[in-house]
Short mmCIF file of C-alpha atoms in Angstrom, two decimals:
data_model
loop_
_atom_site.label_atom_id
_atom_site.label_comp_id
_atom_site.label_asym_id
_atom_site.label_seq_id
_atom_site.Cartn_x
_atom_site.Cartn_y
_atom_site.Cartn_z
CA MET P 1477 21.43 -37.21 -2.43
CA LYS P 1478 24.43 -37.53 -4.89
CA TYR P 1479 26.98 -40.37 -4.33
CA LEU P 1480 30.34 -40.95 -5.83
CA CYS P 1481 31.04 -44.69 -6.26
CA THR P 1482 34.87 -45.11 -6.92
CA ILE P 1483 35.84 -48.31 -8.41
CA TYR P 1484 39.04 -50.09 -7.23
CA ILE P 1485 40.38 -53.05 -9.08
CA ASP P 1486 43.82 -54.79 -9.32
CA GLU P 1487 45.08 -53.67 -12.63
CA LYS P 1488 47.06 -56.70 -12.97
CA LYS P 1489 43.95 -58.91 -12.82
CA LEU P 1490 42.36 -56.77 -15.58
CA ALA P 1491 45.55 -56.88 -17.54
CA ALA P 1492 45.63 -60.66 -17.19
CA MET P 1493 42.07 -61.26 -18.53
CA SER P 1494 41.62 -62.58 -22.00
CA GLN P 1495 40.25 -60.14 -24.64
CA SER P 1496 36.87 -61.81 -24.87
CA ASP P 1497 36.37 -61.86 -21.08
CA TYR P 1498 37.35 -58.30 -20.87
CA GLN P 1499 35.06 -57.24 -23.60
CA ALA P 1500 32.22 -59.20 -21.91
CA VAL P 1501 32.86 -57.19 -18.60
CA VAL P 1502 32.91 -53.86 -20.56
CA GLN P 1503 29.63 -54.79 -22.06
CA ARG P 1504 27.94 -55.66 -18.82
CA CYS P 1505 29.33 -52.30 -17.35
CA LEU P 1506 27.93 -50.38 -20.51
CA ASP P 1507 24.53 -52.16 -20.05
CA TYR P 1508 24.38 -51.30 -16.36
CA GLU P 1509 25.17 -47.65 -17.10
CA ASP P 1510 22.14 -47.62 -19.51
CA GLU P 1511 19.98 -49.18 -16.84
CA LEU P 1512 20.95 -46.55 -14.37
CA ARG P 1513 20.29 -43.76 -17.05
CA VAL P 1514 16.77 -45.21 -17.67
CA SER P 1515 16.07 -45.47 -13.96
CA GLY P 1516 17.20 -41.82 -13.42
CA HIS P 1517 20.02 -42.65 -11.05
CA MET P 1518 22.97 -41.96 -13.30
CA ILE P 1519 24.78 -38.66 -13.25
CA ALA P 1520 28.13 -39.63 -14.85
CA ALA P 1521 30.37 -42.55 -15.29
CA GLU P 1522 33.68 -42.91 -16.74
CA ALA P 1523 36.63 -45.32 -16.73
CA LEU P 1524 40.36 -44.13 -16.16
CA GLU P 1525 43.31 -44.94 -17.98
CA PRO P 1526 45.85 -47.26 -15.85
CA ILE P 1527 47.57 -45.60 -12.96
CA HIS P 1528 51.00 -45.51 -14.77
CA ALA P 1529 49.40 -42.42 -16.83
CA ALA P 1530 48.79 -40.57 -13.56
CA THR P 1531 50.39 -37.33 -12.65
CA THR P 1532 50.23 -35.42 -9.44
CA VAL P 1533 50.32 -31.61 -9.18
CA GLN P 1534 50.56 -29.39 -6.23
CA MET P 1535 50.84 -25.79 -5.94
CA ARG P 1536 52.90 -24.55 -2.83
CA GLY P 1537 53.84 -20.92 -2.31
CA GLY P 1538 52.82 -20.11 -5.84
CA LYS P 1539 55.21 -22.73 -7.31
CA MET P 1540 53.81 -25.62 -9.30
CA SER P 1541 55.25 -28.95 -8.65
CA VAL P 1542 54.44 -31.95 -11.09
CA THR P 1543 55.38 -35.47 -10.26
CA ASP P 1544 54.93 -38.96 -11.76
CA GLY P 1545 52.52 -41.07 -9.89
CA PRO P 1546 50.80 -41.75 -7.50
CA PHE P 1547 52.35 -45.33 -7.66
CA ALA P 1548 50.43 -48.41 -7.47
CA GLU P 1549 51.59 -49.47 -4.04
CA THR P 1550 48.23 -50.57 -2.95
CA LYS P 1551 46.91 -53.75 -4.30
CA GLU P 1552 43.87 -52.20 -6.05
CA GLN P 1553 43.92 -49.01 -8.02
CA LEU P 1554 41.18 -46.47 -8.89
CA VAL P 1555 40.03 -47.42 -12.38
CA GLY P 1556 36.80 -45.45 -12.78
CA PHE P 1557 33.76 -43.91 -11.06
CA PHE P 1558 29.97 -43.49 -11.15
CA MET P 1559 28.20 -40.38 -10.00
CA ILE P 1560 24.70 -41.38 -9.05
CA ASN P 1561 21.45 -39.91 -7.43
CA ALA P 1562 20.23 -42.09 -4.63
CA GLY P 1563 17.69 -41.52 -1.87
CA SER P 1564 19.89 -42.91 0.71
CA GLN P 1565 23.13 -44.57 1.50
CA ASP P 1566 21.47 -48.07 1.45
CA GLU P 1567 20.04 -47.44 -1.98
CA ALA P 1568 23.55 -46.29 -3.31
CA VAL P 1569 25.18 -49.25 -1.79
CA ARG P 1570 22.33 -51.53 -3.47
CA ILE P 1571 23.09 -49.74 -6.80
CA ALA P 1572 26.77 -50.08 -6.38
CA SER P 1573 26.54 -53.87 -5.56
CA LYS P 1574 24.92 -54.63 -8.78
CA MET P 1575 27.81 -52.79 -10.69
CA PRO P 1576 29.79 -55.63 -12.65
CA GLN P 1577 33.11 -54.18 -11.44
CA ALA P 1578 31.98 -55.14 -7.86
CA GLN P 1579 32.53 -58.72 -8.92
CA ILE P 1580 36.25 -58.17 -9.71
CA GLY P 1581 37.37 -55.33 -7.19
CA SER P 1582 35.74 -53.05 -4.68
CA ILE P 1583 33.65 -49.98 -4.77
CA GLU P 1584 33.78 -47.31 -2.32
CA VAL P 1585 30.41 -45.37 -1.91
CA ARG P 1586 30.62 -41.80 -0.67
CA PRO P 1587 28.08 -39.05 -0.15
CA ILE P 1588 28.73 -35.88 -2.04
CA LYS P 1589 29.30 -33.00 0.30
CA ASP P 1590 27.66 -29.72 -0.73
CA LEU P 1591 30.14 -27.07 0.05
CA THR P 1592 27.56 -24.34 -0.22
CA GLN P 1593 25.50 -25.77 2.73
CA HIS P 1594 26.65 -25.67 6.29
CA MET E 1168 86.82 -39.16 -50.54
CA SER E 1169 83.82 -37.58 -52.17
CA GLN E 1170 80.20 -39.13 -51.79
CA ALA E 1171 80.42 -40.29 -55.25
CA THR E 1172 83.45 -42.62 -54.69
CA LYS E 1173 82.62 -43.84 -51.10
CA PRO E 1174 80.73 -47.14 -50.61
CA VAL E 1175 77.16 -46.45 -50.18
CA HIS E 1176 77.02 -48.46 -46.98
CA GLU E 1177 79.67 -46.05 -45.49
CA ILE E 1178 77.56 -43.03 -46.35
CA VAL E 1179 74.50 -44.62 -44.77
CA ASP E 1180 76.54 -45.32 -41.61
CA ALA E 1181 77.73 -41.74 -41.51
CA VAL E 1182 74.21 -40.40 -42.09
CA TYR E 1183 73.04 -42.54 -39.22
CA ARG E 1184 75.78 -41.32 -36.81
CA SER E 1185 75.03 -37.57 -37.54
CA GLU E 1186 71.49 -37.48 -38.41
CA SER E 1187 69.64 -40.39 -36.69
CA ARG E 1188 68.61 -38.50 -33.52
CA ARG E 1189 67.36 -35.51 -35.58
CA ILE E 1190 65.36 -37.86 -37.82
CA LEU E 1191 63.96 -39.68 -34.88
CA ALA E 1192 62.92 -36.35 -33.16
CA THR E 1193 61.11 -35.39 -36.27
CA LEU E 1194 59.39 -38.71 -36.87
CA ILE E 1195 58.13 -38.72 -33.32
CA ARG E 1196 56.52 -35.37 -33.90
CA LEU E 1197 55.11 -36.53 -37.18
CA LEU E 1198 53.90 -39.85 -36.10
CA GLY E 1199 53.09 -39.00 -32.27
CA ASP E 1200 54.54 -42.25 -30.91
CA PHE E 1201 57.93 -43.25 -29.84
CA GLU E 1202 57.72 -46.92 -30.84
CA ILE E 1203 56.22 -46.21 -34.15
CA ALA E 1204 58.78 -43.50 -34.80
CA GLU E 1205 61.67 -45.69 -33.92
CA GLU E 1206 60.55 -48.57 -36.20
CA ALA E 1207 59.85 -46.07 -38.95
CA MET E 1208 63.42 -44.75 -38.65
CA HIS E 1209 64.94 -48.21 -38.84
CA ASP E 1210 62.76 -49.15 -41.87
CA ALA E 1211 63.85 -45.85 -43.52
CA PHE E 1212 67.56 -46.82 -43.06
CA ALA E 1213 67.03 -50.27 -44.26
CA ALA E 1214 65.39 -48.88 -47.38
CA ALA E 1215 68.33 -46.51 -47.88
CA VAL E 1216 70.72 -49.32 -47.66
CA GLU E 1217 68.69 -51.14 -50.27
CA GLN E 1218 67.82 -48.22 -52.64
CA TRP E 1219 70.72 -45.80 -52.56
CA PRO E 1220 73.21 -48.07 -54.32
CA ARG E 1221 70.75 -48.36 -57.07
CA GLU E 1222 69.03 -45.02 -57.24
CA GLY E 1223 71.91 -42.91 -55.95
CA VAL E 1224 72.23 -40.93 -52.69
CA PRO E 1225 69.43 -38.32 -52.44
CA THR E 1226 70.52 -34.55 -52.36
CA ASN E 1227 69.05 -34.20 -48.89
CA PRO E 1228 69.43 -37.56 -47.14
CA ARG E 1229 67.71 -36.47 -44.04
CA ALA E 1230 64.50 -35.27 -45.79
CA TRP E 1231 64.61 -38.61 -47.81
CA LEU E 1232 64.82 -40.66 -44.56
CA VAL E 1233 62.12 -38.83 -42.88
CA SER E 1234 59.56 -38.99 -45.65
CA THR E 1235 60.49 -42.57 -46.26
CA GLY E 1236 60.11 -43.31 -42.47
CA ARG E 1237 56.68 -41.52 -42.49
CA PHE E 1238 55.51 -43.41 -45.43
CA LYS E 1239 56.47 -46.71 -44.16
CA ALA E 1240 54.90 -46.06 -40.83
CA ILE E 1241 51.60 -45.00 -42.43
CA ASP E 1242 51.69 -47.95 -44.74
CA GLY E 1243 52.55 -50.29 -41.67
CA ILE E 1244 49.41 -49.00 -39.78
CA ARG E 1245 47.22 -49.48 -42.93
CA ARG E 1246 48.44 -53.06 -43.36
CA GLN E 1247 48.04 -53.76 -39.55
CA ALA E 1248 44.48 -52.44 -39.91
CA ARG E 1249 43.53 -55.17 -42.34
CA PHE E 1250 44.58 -57.83 -39.92
CA VAL E 1251 43.41 -56.44 -36.59
CA SER E 1252 39.55 -56.46 -36.58
CA ASP E 1253 38.67 -57.40 -33.04
CA GLY E 1254 41.42 -55.47 -30.94
CA PRO E 1255 40.42 -52.69 -28.66
CA SER E 1256 41.30 -50.10 -31.21
CA GLY E 1257 39.27 -51.68 -34.07
CA ASP E 1258 40.26 -51.62 -37.73
CA GLY E 1259 38.23 -48.35 -38.37
CA MET E 1260 40.35 -46.46 -35.79
CA MET E 1261 43.66 -47.84 -37.42
CA THR E 1262 42.68 -46.69 -40.88
CA GLU E 1263 41.42 -43.28 -39.48
CA LEU E 1264 44.82 -42.89 -37.97
CA ALA E 1265 46.74 -43.70 -40.93
CA ASP E 1266 44.55 -41.32 -42.92
CA ARG E 1267 45.03 -38.58 -40.52
CA LEU E 1268 48.69 -38.98 -40.35
CA ALA E 1269 49.05 -38.94 -44.07
CA ALA E 1270 46.93 -35.87 -44.45
CA GLU E 1271 48.42 -33.91 -41.52
CA THR E 1272 52.09 -34.70 -42.52
CA GLU E 1273 51.96 -34.46 -46.29
CA ASP E 1274 54.22 -31.22 -46.75
CA ILE E 1275 56.93 -32.22 -44.26
CA ALA E 1276 59.72 -32.41 -46.62
CA GLU E 1277 59.50 -28.66 -47.53
CA LYS E 1278 59.31 -27.47 -43.99
CA LEU E 1279 61.83 -29.97 -42.62
CA ASP E 1280 64.97 -27.78 -42.27
CA GLU E 1281 63.25 -24.83 -40.44
CA SER E 1282 61.68 -27.33 -37.93
CA VAL E 1283 64.36 -29.96 -37.31
CA GLU E 1284 66.06 -28.18 -34.49
CA ASP E 1285 62.84 -27.54 -32.71
CA ASP E 1286 62.03 -31.26 -32.93
CA ARG E 1287 65.37 -32.03 -30.97
CA LEU E 1288 64.46 -29.48 -28.22
CA ARG E 1289 60.80 -30.87 -28.15
CA LEU E 1290 62.37 -34.34 -27.69
CA ILE E 1291 64.57 -33.16 -24.70
CA PHE E 1292 61.50 -31.40 -22.90
CA THR E 1293 59.46 -34.56 -23.52
CA CYS E 1294 62.02 -36.87 -22.25
CA CYS E 1295 62.64 -34.65 -19.23
CA HIS E 1296 58.95 -33.98 -18.44
CA PRO E 1297 58.28 -33.70 -14.72
CA ALA E 1298 55.44 -36.07 -14.85
CA LEU E 1299 57.88 -38.82 -15.69
CA ALA E 1300 59.69 -40.70 -12.88
CA PRO E 1301 63.10 -39.00 -12.29
CA ASP E 1302 65.20 -42.13 -13.02
CA ALA E 1303 63.20 -42.61 -16.21
CA ARG E 1304 63.82 -39.12 -17.39
CA MET E 1305 67.59 -39.79 -17.38
CA ALA E 1306 67.40 -43.10 -18.93
CA LEU E 1307 64.89 -41.90 -21.60
CA THR E 1308 67.08 -38.90 -22.49
CA LEU E 1309 70.22 -41.04 -22.87
CA ARG E 1310 68.39 -43.47 -24.96
CA GLU E 1311 66.29 -41.01 -27.38
CA VAL E 1312 68.28 -37.71 -27.29
CA CYS E 1313 71.89 -39.22 -27.01
CA GLY E 1314 71.28 -42.44 -28.81
CA LEU E 1315 72.88 -44.79 -26.32
CA THR E 1316 71.78 -48.46 -26.35
CA THR E 1317 69.87 -49.65 -23.48
CA GLU E 1318 72.83 -52.08 -22.65
CA GLU E 1319 75.23 -48.98 -22.57
CA ILE E 1320 72.97 -47.22 -20.26
CA ALA E 1321 72.30 -50.17 -17.95
CA ARG E 1322 76.14 -50.57 -17.63
CA ALA E 1323 76.52 -46.85 -16.70
CA PHE E 1324 73.80 -47.11 -14.09
CA LEU E 1325 75.19 -50.46 -12.85
CA THR E 1326 71.71 -52.11 -13.29
CA SER E 1327 70.46 -54.92 -15.65
CA PRO E 1328 69.39 -54.14 -19.34
CA ALA E 1329 65.96 -55.61 -18.56
CA THR E 1330 65.39 -53.31 -15.49
CA LEU E 1331 66.48 -50.39 -17.68
CA ALA E 1332 64.55 -51.35 -20.66
CA GLN E 1333 61.36 -51.69 -18.54
CA ARG E 1334 61.95 -48.27 -17.14
CA ILE E 1335 62.11 -46.73 -20.61
CA VAL E 1336 59.12 -48.59 -21.77
CA ARG E 1337 57.07 -47.49 -18.80
CA ALA E 1338 58.08 -43.88 -19.46
CA LYS E 1339 57.13 -44.23 -23.27
CA THR E 1340 53.96 -45.76 -22.43
CA LYS E 1341 53.07 -42.86 -19.92
CA ILE E 1342 54.10 -40.31 -22.58
CA ARG E 1343 51.44 -41.98 -24.92
CA ASP E 1344 48.61 -42.69 -22.44
CA ALA E 1345 48.68 -39.58 -20.45
CA ARG E 1346 49.15 -37.54 -23.76
CA ILE E 1347 52.27 -35.72 -22.53
CA PRO E 1348 52.79 -33.13 -25.33
CA TYR E 1349 55.56 -33.07 -27.65
CA GLN E 1350 56.36 -29.43 -27.56
CA VAL E 1351 58.81 -26.69 -26.28
CA PRO E 1352 56.92 -25.24 -23.27
CA SER E 1353 55.41 -21.79 -23.46
CA GLN E 1354 57.40 -18.79 -22.32
CA SER E 1355 55.40 -18.78 -19.05
CA GLU E 1356 56.29 -22.53 -18.28
CA LEU E 1357 59.75 -22.37 -19.67
CA PRO E 1358 61.67 -21.37 -16.48
CA GLU E 1359 60.29 -24.27 -14.40
CA ARG E 1360 60.53 -26.86 -17.24
CA LEU E 1361 64.01 -25.79 -18.23
CA GLU E 1362 64.86 -26.27 -14.57
CA THR E 1363 63.79 -29.69 -14.71
CA VAL E 1364 65.81 -30.37 -17.95
CA LEU E 1365 68.98 -28.82 -16.57
CA HIS E 1366 68.49 -31.01 -13.28
CA VAL E 1367 68.30 -34.13 -15.59
CA VAL E 1368 71.55 -33.06 -17.36
CA TYR E 1369 73.46 -32.25 -14.06
CA LEU E 1370 72.37 -35.52 -12.44
CA MET E 1371 73.52 -37.36 -15.48
CA PHE E 1372 76.92 -35.60 -15.28
CA ASN E 1373 77.18 -36.38 -11.46
CA GLU E 1374 76.32 -39.92 -12.11
CA GLY E 1375 79.48 -40.16 -14.08
CA TYR E 1376 81.51 -37.75 -12.00
CA SER E 1377 81.17 -39.27 -8.48
CA ALA E 1378 83.81 -41.43 -7.50
CA SER E 1379 81.18 -44.22 -6.26
CA SER E 1380 81.92 -47.35 -7.83
CA GLY E 1381 81.99 -49.35 -11.07
CA ASN E 1382 83.92 -49.16 -14.29
CA SER E 1383 85.56 -45.58 -14.20
CA LEU E 1384 85.75 -45.36 -17.98
CA THR E 1385 81.88 -46.04 -18.60
CA ARG E 1386 81.09 -43.46 -15.89
CA ALA E 1387 83.29 -40.89 -17.63
CA ASP E 1388 81.28 -41.70 -20.88
CA ILE E 1389 78.23 -40.57 -19.04
CA SER E 1390 79.62 -37.18 -17.94
CA GLY E 1391 80.88 -36.81 -21.62
CA GLU E 1392 77.20 -37.35 -22.75
CA ALA E 1393 75.97 -34.87 -20.31
CA ILE E 1394 78.58 -32.11 -21.65
CA ARG E 1395 77.53 -33.07 -25.16
CA LEU E 1396 73.93 -32.55 -24.23
CA GLY E 1397 74.63 -29.17 -22.43
CA ARG E 1398 76.42 -28.06 -25.76
CA LEU E 1399 73.28 -29.12 -27.80
CA LEU E 1400 70.81 -27.37 -25.40
CA LEU E 1401 72.92 -24.21 -25.51
CA GLU E 1402 72.94 -24.27 -29.30
CA LEU E 1403 69.15 -24.73 -29.31
CA LEU E 1404 68.15 -22.51 -26.13
CA PRO E 1405 70.79 -20.00 -25.30
CA GLU E 1406 69.50 -19.24 -21.87
CA PRO E 1407 71.91 -17.93 -19.12
CA GLU E 1408 71.52 -20.99 -16.85
CA VAL E 1409 72.08 -23.37 -19.77
CA THR E 1410 75.31 -21.53 -20.35
CA GLY E 1411 75.97 -21.69 -16.59
CA LEU E 1412 75.32 -25.51 -16.34
CA LEU E 1413 77.65 -26.10 -19.38
CA ALA E 1414 80.37 -24.02 -17.63
CA LEU E 1415 79.88 -25.89 -14.42
CA MET E 1416 80.16 -29.19 -15.92
CA LEU E 1417 83.43 -28.17 -18.02
CA LEU E 1418 85.09 -26.71 -14.96
CA GLN E 1419 84.34 -29.75 -12.80
CA GLU E 1420 85.39 -32.03 -15.60
CA SER E 1421 88.63 -30.38 -15.95
CA ARG E 1422 89.64 -31.67 -12.70
CA ARG E 1423 88.84 -35.39 -13.45
CA ALA E 1424 92.42 -36.60 -13.93
CA ALA E 1425 93.55 -35.02 -10.76
CA ARG E 1426 90.74 -36.20 -8.63
CA SER E 1427 91.93 -39.72 -7.95
CA SER E 1428 95.40 -41.41 -7.88
CA PRO E 1429 96.07 -44.07 -10.48
CA ASP E 1430 95.06 -46.83 -7.97
CA GLY E 1431 91.56 -45.02 -7.49
CA GLU E 1432 92.32 -43.23 -4.18
CA ILE E 1433 90.58 -39.79 -3.73
CA ILE E 1434 92.70 -36.69 -3.79
CA LEU E 1435 91.13 -33.57 -2.26
CA LEU E 1436 91.26 -30.24 -4.13
CA ASP E 1437 93.99 -28.85 -1.88
CA ASP E 1438 96.32 -31.76 -2.63
CA GLN E 1439 95.55 -32.08 -6.42
CA ASP E 1440 98.28 -31.82 -8.85
CA ARG E 1441 96.90 -28.74 -10.77
CA SER E 1442 99.11 -29.61 -13.68
CA LEU E 1443 96.78 -32.39 -14.47
CA TRP E 1444 93.76 -29.99 -14.89
CA ASN E 1445 92.40 -29.72 -18.27
CA ARG E 1446 93.25 -26.28 -19.49
CA GLU E 1447 91.06 -26.34 -22.55
CA PHE E 1448 88.05 -27.21 -20.52
CA ILE E 1449 88.96 -24.47 -17.83
CA ALA E 1450 89.29 -21.70 -20.69
CA GLU E 1451 86.01 -22.59 -22.28
CA GLY E 1452 84.20 -22.94 -18.88
CA THR E 1453 85.67 -19.68 -17.63
CA ALA E 1454 84.75 -17.81 -20.83
CA LEU E 1455 81.18 -19.09 -20.52
CA VAL E 1456 80.92 -17.88 -16.91
CA ARG E 1457 82.12 -14.31 -17.78
CA GLN E 1458 79.68 -14.27 -20.77
CA THR E 1459 76.85 -15.20 -18.47
CA LEU E 1460 77.74 -12.80 -15.49
CA ILE E 1461 77.52 -9.94 -17.98
CA THR E 1462 73.89 -10.86 -18.62
CA ARG E 1463 72.93 -10.09 -15.06
CA ARG E 1464 70.51 -13.03 -15.13
CA VAL E 1465 72.52 -15.18 -12.75
CA GLY E 1466 71.20 -18.44 -11.62
CA PRO E 1467 72.51 -21.18 -9.24
CA TYR E 1468 74.32 -23.16 -11.94
CA THR E 1469 76.15 -19.84 -13.12
CA LEU E 1470 77.09 -19.12 -9.50
CA GLN E 1471 78.54 -22.64 -8.94
CA ALA E 1472 80.37 -22.30 -12.14
CA ALA E 1473 81.86 -18.94 -10.97
CA ILE E 1474 82.97 -20.69 -7.75
CA ALA E 1475 84.65 -23.49 -9.75
CA ALA E 1476 86.21 -20.79 -12.18
CA VAL E 1477 87.79 -19.09 -9.07
CA HIS E 1478 89.37 -22.48 -8.06
CA ALA E 1479 90.65 -23.07 -11.60
CA GLU E 1480 92.14 -19.66 -11.83
CA ALA E 1481 94.42 -20.25 -8.64
CA GLN E 1482 97.84 -21.58 -9.32
CA THR E 1483 97.97 -23.06 -5.95
CA SER E 1484 95.43 -23.94 -3.27
CA SER E 1485 96.80 -21.19 -0.94
CA ALA E 1486 96.63 -18.53 -3.86
CA THR E 1487 92.82 -19.27 -4.04
CA ASP E 1488 90.67 -16.03 -3.80
CA TRP E 1489 88.65 -17.38 -0.76
CA GLN E 1490 87.13 -13.88 -0.30
CA GLN E 1491 85.44 -14.12 -3.62
CA ILE E 1492 84.39 -17.69 -3.05
CA VAL E 1493 82.65 -16.89 0.24
CA ALA E 1494 81.07 -13.87 -1.48
CA LEU E 1495 79.61 -16.11 -4.19
CA TYR E 1496 78.48 -18.67 -1.80
CA ASP E 1497 76.81 -15.81 0.22
CA VAL E 1498 74.60 -15.26 -2.92
CA LEU E 1499 74.16 -18.93 -3.65
CA VAL E 1500 72.75 -19.38 -0.08
CA GLN E 1501 70.25 -16.54 -0.70
CA MET E 1502 69.19 -18.12 -3.97
CA ILE E 1503 68.99 -21.71 -2.96
CA PRO E 1504 68.62 -22.10 0.79
CA SER E 1505 70.18 -25.37 1.36
CA PRO E 1506 72.16 -26.82 4.12
CA VAL E 1507 74.60 -28.51 1.74
CA VAL E 1508 75.37 -25.19 0.25
CA GLU E 1509 75.74 -23.49 3.78
CA LEU E 1510 78.18 -26.44 4.45
CA ASN E 1511 80.31 -25.61 1.31
CA ARG E 1512 80.23 -21.97 2.49
CA ALA E 1513 81.46 -22.84 5.85
CA ALA E 1514 84.45 -24.74 4.31
CA ALA E 1515 85.31 -21.67 2.41
CA VAL E 1516 84.93 -19.43 5.33
CA ALA E 1517 87.39 -21.87 7.09
CA MET E 1518 89.89 -21.32 4.31
CA ARG E 1519 89.50 -17.53 4.41
CA ASP E 1520 89.39 -16.97 8.18
CA GLY E 1521 90.89 -20.08 9.57
CA PRO E 1522 89.53 -23.42 10.75
CA GLU E 1523 88.07 -22.06 14.01
CA ALA E 1524 85.70 -19.72 12.24
CA GLY E 1525 84.54 -22.77 9.87
CA LEU E 1526 84.10 -25.04 12.67
CA VAL E 1527 81.71 -22.64 14.50
CA LEU E 1528 79.54 -22.48 11.36
CA ILE E 1529 79.60 -26.50 10.85
CA ASP E 1530 78.80 -27.19 14.31
CA ALA E 1531 75.70 -24.80 14.15
CA LEU E 1532 74.71 -26.51 11.02
CA LEU E 1533 74.96 -30.06 12.51
CA ALA E 1534 73.00 -28.83 15.55
CA ARG E 1535 70.06 -28.11 13.29
CA GLY E 1536 69.98 -31.84 12.39
CA GLU E 1537 69.55 -31.80 8.64
CA LEU E 1538 72.95 -32.79 7.89
CA ASP E 1539 73.21 -35.45 10.50
CA GLU E 1540 73.07 -38.37 8.00
CA TYR E 1541 75.30 -36.47 5.44
CA HIS E 1542 78.79 -37.96 5.63
CA LEU E 1543 80.45 -34.98 4.04
CA ALA E 1544 79.32 -32.89 6.85
CA HIS E 1545 81.01 -35.00 9.40
CA SER E 1546 84.26 -35.41 7.48
CA ALA E 1547 84.53 -31.57 6.78
CA ARG E 1548 84.17 -31.19 10.60
CA ALA E 1549 86.80 -33.90 11.19
CA GLU E 1550 89.03 -32.21 8.74
CA LEU E 1551 88.89 -28.85 10.63
CA CYS E 1552 89.24 -30.48 14.09
CA ARG E 1553 92.39 -32.21 12.67
CA ARG E 1554 93.84 -28.94 11.52
CA LEU E 1555 93.20 -27.43 14.97
CA GLY E 1556 94.92 -30.42 16.62
CA ARG E 1557 91.77 -31.57 18.25
CA LYS E 1558 92.43 -35.20 17.52
CA ASP E 1559 89.81 -36.80 19.60
CA ASP E 1560 87.02 -34.81 18.13
CA ALA E 1561 88.45 -35.42 14.61
CA ARG E 1562 88.49 -39.08 15.15
CA VAL E 1563 84.87 -39.22 16.40
CA SER E 1564 83.68 -37.34 13.23
CA PHE E 1565 85.66 -39.28 10.78
CA GLU E 1566 84.32 -42.41 12.19
CA ARG E 1567 80.73 -40.98 12.00
CA ALA E 1568 81.37 -40.30 8.31
CA LEU E 1569 82.91 -43.67 7.74
CA ASN E 1570 79.65 -45.14 9.12
CA LEU E 1571 77.57 -43.03 6.86
CA THR E 1572 79.19 -43.63 3.44
CA GLN E 1573 78.83 -46.50 1.20
CA GLN E 1574 81.27 -45.42 -1.44
CA GLU E 1575 84.43 -47.51 -1.50
CA PRO E 1576 87.05 -44.83 -2.23
CA GLU E 1577 85.47 -42.60 0.26
CA LYS E 1578 85.71 -45.30 2.80
CA ARG E 1579 89.41 -45.84 2.08
CA PHE E 1580 90.02 -42.23 2.27
CA LEU E 1581 88.49 -41.85 5.74
CA LYS E 1582 90.35 -44.88 6.98
CA ARG E 1583 93.65 -43.40 5.92
CA ARG E 1584 92.81 -40.23 7.76
CA LEU E 1585 91.95 -42.12 10.94
CA ALA E 1586 95.22 -44.10 10.63
CA GLU E 1587 97.10 -40.76 10.26
CA LEU E 1588 95.57 -39.47 13.45
CA ALA E 1589 96.51 -42.56 15.48
#
């Protein structure tokens, strides 16, 4: 089963971290990614630019609408994701719980839906 | 006085006034970053103040300033690279950036003159990019394209310089981080992107034209900037709707002096002293409308300008060609189905066919609910009821309008009307 683990962290908290603390967290994340690669769980993982760089696009009636945002109204923002292979929801949650980001923010674990299967 | 006899600092000032926006636009393209480009431009002008008295004013001051600015920026990045070793970008990346900039922009001086107008257009499209927050687009355009200071813009928008500066910084950060491109959109994207640009310019104009509040002089300045921007756009991109928007702004601006009394009271179109209308603006606006109508590519701005031109032509309110105005609104309603446009059409119908006919349309519009919170819908209804002698209905609608508006002159106007009914 594939699972998408989306990582939500208060961007203000990240911005407030010292350079060395921040680098340490980044290093732990990279190490954990390597670990998941070796164990065969990893499909992909990326971090995202802060939410102020986000743009929303919609097509309605053939017309494209591009807007600034979404805005950081919620306390925590989507800052990155892991796509993993796991045998069950429990295993996926176990993997997510060890992500260093889980100690700062929260991680949403969602099974991937296969659109070709009914 | 010739350049040779003028004091050099005066020449530098004059070049700053006439060329700084062009230089900035080109530096942003060359350096790929608003902040670095602004700093580079200021460094270049500082260098001019120092070097021109000694070495003489260069033949092409703009090219000199652009290449000096570029050199200073690359030099600055190189120097910074030596000090920053543990930052997130690392010193390797900084040096790489400096090398890339140096290599990519080497032959700029020769190509400068052919690309400079494109750079200004690029800057306009970037500042008005739909991915930026709407209020940031206007502020950024006034800052970067028009060259107003943050303080001037803050005063015009009745907000604090700190708030405004933050808005501008946020927009610039987004341009950088989201890699919003610095380019004129391709032909296929142009219509929609141009629409956004024209919308920013028109909002800017209205910001200065609405009789809401604040120092009236400063507000007129903002309208003036919007008109200047309209002229610049027309020069750079002679599309029919660009012409239409400039015409619309000129025709509306022509009535500014007649729109309010010396003590700031609103004067409606019917009651305006038409001798106060600015004939030069009317002549220019009307000529632009004619020019655009011939192209047969008529958009909403051109149509609104055409309506304004019909008003401007009339010697008196009663001599207005209401038949033609209603016909133009008929087309406009088809083009932009909006209850506000329908309301304006209803007011024109009332002038052509009498208040009863207009009232039927306005009541039908209000029954749809979309204009229920729009004070002008209620005051238009009240006005027609007043003309029909239906005093009680007029009073109810004037009171409703009064509850809905926040604008002080508007409130005073409605109170006056209510007092006249009593």
